[in-house]
Amino acid sequence: MVNINDMLAPPPVKLPPDPAEGADPGLTATALAHPDSPLVWAVRAEEAIGSVTSDEEKIQAYALARTGYHRSLDRLRANGWKGWGPVPYSHEPNRGVLRAIAALARAARLIGEDQEYDRCRQMLSDADPESVRELLDS
C-alpha cells in the first residue's frame, strides 16, 4: 500500500468492481458485452504480447494495450482521479486498470517506444510502487 504523507494529495482511488467482473475477460463475448472494461483489454493485450511472432502481431498487441490504457484513464477519471495520486494495487478492482497500464508499457517496448515504456512505468510507480514489482519486474 502506498503511504502518502502529503496533506494535499488526493485520497487513494478505490475503483468499484470492473464492468466485466464475474465473466471471463479473455472471451470475445465478454469484450463485446463490456468494451468499457479495462480488465478485458488488459487480458487481451497480455495474451497478444505473450504470443507475438511477427511485427504485425506487435502492432496488434500495442493497439489492444492502448485501448486498455484509455479505458483505464476513463475509469479512473470517472471515479475521481485527477491525473495523479495513489491507485493501490492491493485493492482488487484497481488491478485491471494497473494491468492495462503495464500492458501498454510492455507493448510499447515491443515496438521500440522506450519513452512510452518509461512513462507508463513511472505512472505505475506513482500509482503504487507494488504494481511495478508485480506487473513489470516479476
Coordinates of C-alpha atoms in Angstrom, one line a residue:
M1 CA 0.0 0.0 0.0
V2 CA 1.2 3.5 -0.8
N3 CA 1.9 5.7 2.2
I4 CA 1.3 9.3 1.3
N5 CA 2.3 12.0 3.8
D6 CA 1.4 14.9 1.5
M7 CA -1.6 16.6 3.1
L8 CA -2.6 17.9 -0.3
A9 CA -2.5 14.6 -2.0
P10 CA -5.9 13.1 -3.0
P11 CA -7.1 10.1 -1.2
P12 CA -6.3 6.7 -2.8
V13 CA -8.6 5.8 -5.6
K14 CA -10.5 2.6 -4.9
L15 CA -12.5 1.7 -8.0
P16 CA -15.8 -0.2 -7.9
P17 CA -15.8 -3.7 -9.4
D18 CA -14.7 -3.9 -13.1
P19 CA -17.7 -4.0 -15.5
A20 CA -16.7 -7.5 -16.6
E21 CA -16.5 -8.9 -13.0
G22 CA -17.7 -12.4 -12.9
A23 CA -17.2 -13.0 -16.6
D24 CA -14.2 -14.5 -18.4
P25 CA -12.3 -11.4 -19.6
G26 CA -10.5 -13.4 -22.3
L27 CA -13.7 -14.3 -24.2
T28 CA -14.7 -12.3 -27.2
A29 CA -18.3 -12.3 -25.9
T30 CA -17.1 -10.6 -22.7
A31 CA -15.2 -8.0 -24.7
L32 CA -18.3 -7.3 -26.8
A33 CA -20.6 -7.1 -23.7
H34 CA -18.1 -5.0 -21.7
P35 CA -16.0 -2.8 -24.0
D36 CA -15.6 -0.3 -21.2
S37 CA -13.7 -2.9 -19.0
P38 CA -10.0 -2.2 -18.5
L39 CA -9.5 -5.8 -17.4
V40 CA -10.9 -7.2 -20.7
W41 CA -8.4 -5.1 -22.7
A42 CA -5.6 -5.8 -20.3
V43 CA -6.1 -9.6 -20.6
R44 CA -6.4 -9.5 -24.4
A45 CA -3.2 -7.3 -24.6
E46 CA -1.3 -9.6 -22.2
E47 CA -2.3 -12.7 -24.3
A48 CA -1.3 -10.9 -27.5
I49 CA 2.0 -9.8 -26.1
G50 CA 2.7 -13.3 -24.9
S51 CA 2.2 -14.8 -28.4
V52 CA 3.9 -12.3 -30.7
T53 CA 5.7 -13.8 -33.6
S54 CA 5.6 -11.0 -36.2
D55 CA 5.7 -7.3 -36.5
E56 CA 2.0 -7.2 -37.4
E57 CA 1.3 -9.0 -34.1
K58 CA 3.4 -6.5 -32.2
I59 CA 1.2 -3.7 -33.7
Q60 CA -2.0 -5.6 -32.8
A61 CA -0.8 -6.1 -29.2
Y62 CA 0.1 -2.4 -28.9
A63 CA -3.4 -1.5 -30.2
L64 CA -5.1 -3.7 -27.6
A65 CA -2.9 -2.3 -24.9
R66 CA -3.5 1.3 -25.9
T67 CA -7.3 0.7 -25.9
G68 CA -7.0 -0.8 -22.3
Y69 CA -4.9 2.2 -21.3
H70 CA -7.5 4.7 -22.5
R71 CA -10.4 2.7 -21.0
S72 CA -8.4 2.8 -17.7
L73 CA -8.0 6.5 -17.8
D74 CA -11.7 6.9 -18.5
R75 CA -12.5 4.7 -15.5
L76 CA -10.1 6.4 -13.2
R77 CA -11.4 9.9 -14.1
A78 CA -15.0 8.8 -13.7
N79 CA -14.1 7.8 -10.2
G80 CA -12.5 11.0 -9.0
W81 CA -8.9 10.6 -10.2
K82 CA -7.4 13.9 -11.2
G83 CA -4.4 12.7 -13.1
W84 CA -2.3 11.9 -10.1
G85 CA -2.5 10.2 -6.8
P86 CA -2.4 6.7 -5.4
V87 CA -4.2 3.8 -7.0
P88 CA -3.5 0.9 -4.6
Y89 CA -2.6 -2.4 -6.2
S90 CA -3.9 -4.1 -3.1
H91 CA -7.5 -3.0 -4.0
E92 CA -8.6 -5.8 -6.3
P93 CA -10.9 -3.7 -8.6
N94 CA -7.9 -1.4 -9.3
R95 CA -5.8 -4.3 -10.8
G96 CA -7.5 -4.3 -14.2
V97 CA -6.5 -0.6 -14.7
L98 CA -3.0 -1.2 -13.5
R99 CA -2.6 -4.3 -15.6
A100 CA -3.7 -2.3 -18.7
I101 CA -1.1 0.4 -18.0
A102 CA 1.6 -2.3 -17.6
A103 CA 0.4 -4.0 -20.8
L104 CA 0.9 -0.7 -22.6
A105 CA 4.4 -0.4 -21.2
R106 CA 5.3 -3.9 -22.3
A107 CA 3.7 -3.4 -25.8
A108 CA 5.5 -0.1 -26.2
R109 CA 8.8 -1.8 -25.6
L110 CA 7.9 -4.4 -28.2
I111 CA 7.6 -1.7 -30.9
G112 CA 10.6 0.3 -29.7
E113 CA 8.7 3.1 -27.9
D114 CA 11.1 3.3 -25.0
Q115 CA 9.8 6.8 -23.9
E116 CA 6.3 5.4 -23.6
Y117 CA 7.6 2.4 -21.7
D118 CA 9.3 4.8 -19.2
R119 CA 6.2 7.0 -18.9
C120 CA 3.9 4.0 -18.2
R121 CA 6.4 2.6 -15.8
Q122 CA 6.5 5.9 -13.9
M123 CA 2.7 6.1 -14.0
L124 CA 2.5 2.7 -12.3
S125 CA 5.2 3.7 -9.8
D126 CA 3.3 6.9 -9.0
A127 CA 0.1 4.9 -8.6
D128 CA 1.6 2.2 -6.4
P129 CA 5.2 1.0 -6.5
E130 CA 3.9 -2.5 -5.7
S131 CA 2.3 -2.6 -9.1
V132 CA 5.7 -2.1 -10.8
R133 CA 7.1 -5.1 -8.9
E134 CA 4.0 -7.2 -9.6
L135 CA 3.4 -6.3 -13.2
L136 CA 6.7 -5.3 -14.8
D137 CA 9.5 -6.7 -12.6
S138 CA 8.2 -10.2 -11.9

